[in-house]
Amino acid sequence: MIAVAVNTDGMREILGVATGISEGEPL
């Protein structure tokens, strides 16, 4: 799902959170 990119701000925000969790860095 991280590779999924949509022009929607909501989706982009989800991608940011997903990548943050994937890297294991605290938000």
mmCIF file of C-alpha atoms in Angstrom:
data_model
loop_
_atom_site.group_PDB
_atom_site.id
_atom_site.type_symbol
_atom_site.label_atom_id
_atom_site.label_comp_id
_atom_site.label_asym_id
_atom_site.label_seq_id
_atom_site.Cartn_x
_atom_site.Cartn_y
_atom_site.Cartn_z
ATOM 1 C CA MET A 1 0.000 0.000 0.000
ATOM 2 C CA ILE A 2 2.977 2.270 0.545
ATOM 3 C CA ALA A 3 3.692 2.189 -3.197
ATOM 4 C CA VAL A 4 0.157 3.392 -3.897
ATOM 5 C CA ALA A 5 0.033 7.100 -4.732
ATOM 6 C CA VAL A 6 -3.136 9.109 -5.208
ATOM 7 C CA ASN A 7 -3.752 12.798 -5.838
ATOM 8 C CA THR A 8 -5.955 12.837 -2.747
ATOM 9 C CA ASP A 9 -4.603 14.645 0.307
ATOM 10 C CA GLY A 10 -6.107 11.943 2.526
ATOM 11 C CA MET A 11 -4.294 9.204 0.637
ATOM 12 C CA ARG A 12 -1.043 11.167 0.618
ATOM 13 C CA GLU A 13 -1.339 11.621 4.376
ATOM 14 C CA ILE A 14 -1.872 7.876 4.804
ATOM 15 C CA LEU A 15 1.212 7.240 2.673
ATOM 16 C CA GLY A 16 3.219 9.538 4.943
ATOM 17 C CA VAL A 17 2.040 7.676 8.041
ATOM 18 C CA ALA A 18 2.671 4.296 6.400
ATOM 19 C CA THR A 19 6.223 5.256 5.451
ATOM 20 C CA GLY A 20 6.823 6.635 8.958
ATOM 21 C CA ILE A 21 5.716 3.342 10.515
ATOM 22 C CA SER A 22 7.725 1.402 7.941
ATOM 23 C CA GLU A 23 10.889 3.290 8.878
ATOM 24 C CA GLY A 24 10.078 2.765 12.538
ATOM 25 C CA GLU A 25 10.586 6.436 13.373
ATOM 26 C CA PRO A 26 8.374 8.114 15.992
ATOM 27 C CA LEU A 27 5.778 10.544 14.635
#
